[in-house]
Amino acid sequence: MSKYNVIELKIRDGQLIDFEQKSEAEKNALRNQNAIYVYRGTKSQKIYVGQTKNFEKRHKQHYSGVEEKFLNADFDEVIVGFSREFNRSVLDDVESKLITYFSADKQHKLKTMVDFNHSDVVLNRTRGNNVNDYIGREKVSSEIILPLWENIFYEKGWVENKTIDELRTKELVKYSPVKVLTDEQAKLIDEIVHNPQKNYVINGDAGTGKTVLLTHLVASMLIERKSAKIGVEYSRTGRKQV
């Protein structure tokens, strides 16, 4: 039995043109259930991933005129996913992973270049909310995220990589800010972000989480200071500098 279900809707000029044709149960879900949603423009190929407790209301907010990117993205379809497993932690996790996977999928033409703010295709400006670890996280990945990707997004031609395994080898996914931090890493990032006048040197053996720490740090700094310009230097010896 599937751990999720989806509702597909068509969009024209910001309006959900087939909303009234949905069943009462579907309308109720769109108005009252926790959901993950993905907008797509057939011609523009742009993507936006989000989460909400009321999709109908959230859709109207997106198209209220405040979010210019929605007016220019030419979205013409949206898939809204539901699951009994969806609480706040799960929604944060699924949203963040889908943003990362869609970004990685759309970067196949960029060769070795990794762009952590690939806003020309995936319109999300961040990786979503901070993700906290929770019981059943692996189950959510295997029973919701994986089949959503393979059976819905790939089958409908929304993505080019058939399996998530193909994406996990890309640096964008391996070192994404979606990774859950340890308490020590989280405290260190908070200290660095709020003490910009200080210098820090992070040492550690291979596999201790330095790169994950770095990507989280860059993401956090961009959220705190949206106009900041941050450079990351990477040498052949593996040394990274922010």
Short mmCIF file of C-alpha atoms in Angstrom, two decimals:
data_model
loop_
_atom_site.label_atom_id
_atom_site.label_comp_id
_atom_site.label_asym_id
_atom_site.label_seq_id
_atom_site.Cartn_x
_atom_site.Cartn_y
_atom_site.Cartn_z
CA MET A 1 0.00 0.00 0.00
CA SER A 2 1.37 3.40 -0.99
CA LYS A 3 2.53 5.66 1.83
CA TYR A 4 1.50 8.74 -0.13
CA ASN A 5 -0.96 10.01 -2.71
CA VAL A 6 -0.85 12.92 -5.12
CA ILE A 7 -3.23 15.35 -6.76
CA GLU A 8 -2.30 16.95 -10.07
CA LEU A 9 -3.63 20.37 -11.01
CA LYS A 10 -3.37 22.53 -14.12
CA ILE A 11 -2.64 26.25 -13.91
CA ARG A 12 -3.57 29.07 -16.27
CA ASP A 13 -2.85 32.70 -15.47
CA GLY A 14 -2.28 31.73 -11.84
CA GLN A 15 -5.64 29.98 -11.51
CA LEU A 16 -6.14 26.29 -10.65
CA ILE A 17 -8.35 25.63 -13.65
CA ASP A 18 -9.45 22.10 -12.72
CA PHE A 19 -9.84 22.56 -8.95
CA GLU A 20 -13.65 22.46 -9.07
CA GLN A 21 -13.56 19.18 -11.00
CA LYS A 22 -11.81 17.42 -8.13
CA SER A 23 -13.77 15.24 -5.70
CA GLU A 24 -14.88 16.65 -2.36
CA ALA A 25 -12.29 14.46 -0.64
CA GLU A 26 -9.54 15.89 -2.85
CA LYS A 27 -10.71 19.46 -2.27
CA ASN A 28 -10.73 18.83 1.46
CA ALA A 29 -7.17 17.49 1.29
CA LEU A 30 -6.04 20.53 -0.68
CA ARG A 31 -7.55 22.81 1.96
CA ASN A 32 -6.81 21.00 5.20
CA GLN A 33 -3.92 18.54 4.99
CA ASN A 34 -0.15 18.83 5.33
CA ALA A 35 1.32 18.68 1.86
CA ILE A 36 4.45 18.91 -0.25
CA TYR A 37 3.92 20.59 -3.61
CA VAL A 38 6.01 21.04 -6.74
CA TYR A 39 5.21 23.62 -9.43
CA ARG A 40 6.52 23.14 -12.97
CA GLY A 41 6.51 25.19 -16.14
CA THR A 42 6.24 22.96 -19.21
CA LYS A 43 7.88 25.53 -21.47
CA SER A 44 10.10 27.35 -18.98
CA GLN A 45 11.15 24.09 -17.24
CA LYS A 46 11.24 26.04 -13.98
CA ILE A 47 10.55 24.26 -10.69
CA TYR A 48 9.44 25.39 -7.25
CA VAL A 49 9.15 23.10 -4.20
CA GLY A 50 7.16 24.00 -1.10
CA GLN A 51 5.22 22.74 1.90
CA THR A 52 1.95 23.86 3.44
CA LYS A 53 -1.01 22.99 5.66
CA ASN A 54 -3.49 24.47 3.17
CA PHE A 55 -2.46 24.26 -0.47
CA GLU A 56 -5.42 26.22 -1.87
CA LYS A 57 -4.61 29.18 0.39
CA ARG A 58 -0.86 28.91 -0.21
CA HIS A 59 -1.37 28.89 -3.97
CA LYS A 60 -3.34 32.13 -3.79
CA GLN A 61 -0.56 33.67 -1.68
CA HIS A 62 2.04 32.71 -4.29
CA TYR A 63 0.02 34.45 -6.99
CA SER A 64 -1.05 37.48 -4.96
CA GLY A 65 1.48 39.63 -6.82
CA VAL A 66 4.05 39.79 -4.03
CA GLU A 67 6.22 36.95 -5.39
CA GLU A 68 7.42 38.19 -8.76
CA LYS A 69 9.16 34.91 -9.54
CA PHE A 70 5.78 33.17 -9.66
CA LEU A 71 4.40 35.70 -12.11
CA ASN A 72 7.40 35.22 -14.41
CA ALA A 73 7.93 31.46 -14.11
CA ASP A 74 5.05 30.48 -16.40
CA PHE A 75 4.02 27.55 -14.22
CA ASP A 76 1.23 25.52 -15.80
CA GLU A 77 1.03 22.47 -13.55
CA VAL A 78 1.54 21.45 -9.95
CA ILE A 79 1.72 18.12 -8.14
CA VAL A 80 0.59 18.12 -4.51
CA GLY A 81 1.65 15.16 -2.36
CA PHE A 82 0.04 13.96 0.87
CA SER A 83 0.97 11.35 3.47
CA ARG A 84 -0.12 10.35 6.95
CA GLU A 85 3.56 10.59 7.84
CA PHE A 86 3.67 14.33 7.15
CA ASN A 87 4.36 16.29 10.32
CA ARG A 88 6.56 19.38 10.58
CA SER A 89 9.86 17.48 10.76
CA VAL A 90 8.95 15.18 7.87
CA LEU A 91 7.74 18.09 5.72
CA ASP A 92 11.00 19.98 6.32
CA ASP A 93 12.99 16.87 5.39
CA VAL A 94 11.04 16.00 2.23
CA GLU A 95 10.99 19.62 1.04
CA SER A 96 14.75 20.06 1.54
CA LYS A 97 15.64 16.80 -0.17
CA LEU A 98 13.40 17.48 -3.16
CA ILE A 99 14.91 20.96 -3.59
CA THR A 100 18.37 19.41 -3.59
CA TYR A 101 17.46 16.52 -5.91
CA PHE A 102 15.68 18.76 -8.42
CA SER A 103 18.65 21.17 -8.38
CA ALA A 104 21.09 18.31 -9.00
CA ASP A 105 18.90 16.82 -11.73
CA LYS A 106 18.75 20.15 -13.56
CA GLN A 107 22.54 20.59 -13.44
CA HIS A 108 23.41 17.79 -15.84
CA LYS A 109 24.38 20.31 -18.50
CA LEU A 110 26.71 22.19 -16.17
CA LYS A 111 29.30 19.39 -16.25
CA THR A 112 31.52 19.65 -13.17
CA MET A 113 30.17 23.00 -12.06
CA VAL A 114 28.14 22.90 -8.85
CA ASP A 115 25.83 25.84 -8.22
CA PHE A 116 24.25 25.87 -4.76
CA ASN A 117 21.88 28.66 -5.80
CA HIS A 118 20.68 27.32 -9.14
CA SER A 119 17.85 29.84 -9.20
CA ASP A 120 17.45 30.02 -12.98
CA VAL A 121 15.67 26.63 -12.97
CA VAL A 122 14.83 25.71 -9.37
CA LEU A 123 13.41 28.93 -7.96
CA ASN A 124 13.84 28.16 -4.26
CA ARG A 125 16.40 30.61 -2.89
CA THR A 126 17.31 28.36 0.06
CA ARG A 127 17.24 24.65 0.86
CA GLY A 128 14.07 25.12 2.90
CA ASN A 129 13.83 25.04 6.68
CA ASN A 130 16.50 23.54 8.91
CA VAL A 131 16.05 19.79 9.11
CA ASN A 132 15.97 18.07 12.49
CA ASP A 133 16.58 14.36 12.82
CA TYR A 134 13.53 12.25 13.64
CA ILE A 135 12.48 8.64 14.08
CA GLY A 136 11.64 6.97 10.78
CA ARG A 137 13.71 9.27 8.57
CA GLU A 138 15.10 6.42 6.47
CA LYS A 139 11.60 5.00 6.06
CA VAL A 140 10.35 8.33 4.74
CA SER A 141 13.20 8.37 2.21
CA SER A 142 12.55 4.83 0.97
CA GLU A 143 8.73 4.79 1.09
CA ILE A 144 7.84 8.36 0.13
CA ILE A 145 10.68 10.35 -1.46
CA LEU A 146 12.10 7.54 -3.61
CA PRO A 147 8.77 6.36 -5.11
CA LEU A 148 7.63 9.96 -5.60
CA TRP A 149 10.75 10.58 -7.64
CA GLU A 150 10.69 7.38 -9.67
CA ASN A 151 6.95 6.78 -10.10
CA ILE A 152 5.68 10.35 -10.36
CA PHE A 153 8.33 12.89 -11.34
CA TYR A 154 10.38 10.62 -13.63
CA GLU A 155 7.42 8.85 -15.23
CA LYS A 156 5.83 12.20 -16.05
CA GLY A 157 9.04 13.53 -17.56
CA TRP A 158 9.66 16.16 -14.90
CA VAL A 159 13.20 14.88 -14.19
CA GLU A 160 15.94 13.22 -16.23
CA ASN A 161 17.59 10.97 -13.66
CA LYS A 162 15.46 7.88 -13.12
CA THR A 163 16.72 7.07 -9.64
CA ILE A 164 17.93 9.15 -6.73
CA ASP A 165 21.00 6.90 -6.54
CA GLU A 166 22.21 8.51 -9.77
CA LEU A 167 22.01 11.93 -8.10
CA ARG A 168 23.68 11.00 -4.83
CA THR A 169 27.10 10.84 -6.48
CA LYS A 170 26.92 14.54 -7.35
CA GLU A 171 28.69 16.92 -4.99
CA LEU A 172 25.59 19.07 -4.68
CA VAL A 173 23.76 16.14 -3.07
CA LYS A 174 26.68 14.60 -1.17
CA TYR A 175 27.48 17.82 0.65
CA SER A 176 24.10 19.52 0.60
CA PRO A 177 22.90 21.60 3.58
CA VAL A 178 20.10 19.01 3.82
CA LYS A 179 22.46 16.82 5.84
CA VAL A 180 21.58 16.69 9.53
CA LEU A 181 24.16 18.36 11.77
CA THR A 182 25.47 17.14 15.09
CA ASP A 183 24.88 19.41 18.08
CA GLU A 184 28.57 20.36 18.03
CA GLN A 185 28.43 21.32 14.35
CA ALA A 186 25.24 23.35 14.81
CA LYS A 187 26.72 25.29 17.74
CA LEU A 188 29.92 25.98 15.81
CA ILE A 189 28.00 27.32 12.79
CA ASP A 190 25.91 29.57 15.03
CA GLU A 191 29.08 30.92 16.66
CA ILE A 192 30.79 31.63 13.33
CA VAL A 193 27.73 33.27 11.74
CA HIS A 194 27.24 35.61 14.68
CA ASN A 195 30.93 36.51 15.07
CA PRO A 196 31.96 37.68 11.57
CA GLN A 197 34.91 39.64 12.93
CA LYS A 198 36.67 36.47 14.11
CA ASN A 199 38.76 33.97 12.13
CA TYR A 200 38.28 30.22 12.47
CA VAL A 201 40.30 27.20 11.36
CA ILE A 202 38.45 23.88 11.27
CA ASN A 203 40.64 20.77 11.42
CA GLY A 204 39.52 17.17 11.16
CA ASP A 205 40.34 13.82 9.63
CA ALA A 206 38.68 12.57 6.45
CA GLY A 207 35.02 11.72 6.93
CA THR A 208 34.51 13.86 10.05
CA GLY A 209 32.05 16.22 8.36
CA LYS A 210 34.14 19.23 7.38
CA THR A 211 32.53 19.64 3.96
CA VAL A 212 29.01 19.20 5.30
CA LEU A 213 29.88 21.80 7.95
CA LEU A 214 31.15 24.14 5.23
CA THR A 215 28.03 23.90 3.06
CA HIS A 216 25.75 24.43 6.06
CA LEU A 217 27.87 27.43 7.06
CA VAL A 218 27.64 29.02 3.61
CA ALA A 219 23.88 28.42 3.47
CA SER A 220 23.41 29.91 6.94
CA MET A 221 25.50 32.98 6.11
CA LEU A 222 23.49 33.60 2.94
CA ILE A 223 20.26 33.41 4.92
CA GLU A 224 21.55 35.79 7.61
CA ARG A 225 23.11 38.23 5.14
CA LYS A 226 21.31 37.97 1.81
CA SER A 227 23.54 40.53 0.08
CA ALA A 228 26.79 38.90 1.19
CA LYS A 229 29.31 37.63 -1.35
CA ILE A 230 30.93 34.41 -0.17
CA GLY A 231 33.85 32.70 -1.85
CA VAL A 232 34.86 29.08 -1.34
CA GLU A 233 38.40 28.13 -2.31
CA TYR A 234 39.09 24.47 -3.01
CA SER A 235 42.63 23.21 -3.60
CA ARG A 236 43.79 19.84 -4.92
CA THR A 237 44.98 18.96 -1.45
CA GLY A 238 41.39 19.11 -0.26
CA ARG A 239 41.73 22.32 1.74
CA LYS A 240 38.65 24.50 1.65
CA GLN A 241 38.52 28.12 2.72
CA VAL A 242 35.53 30.42 3.13
#
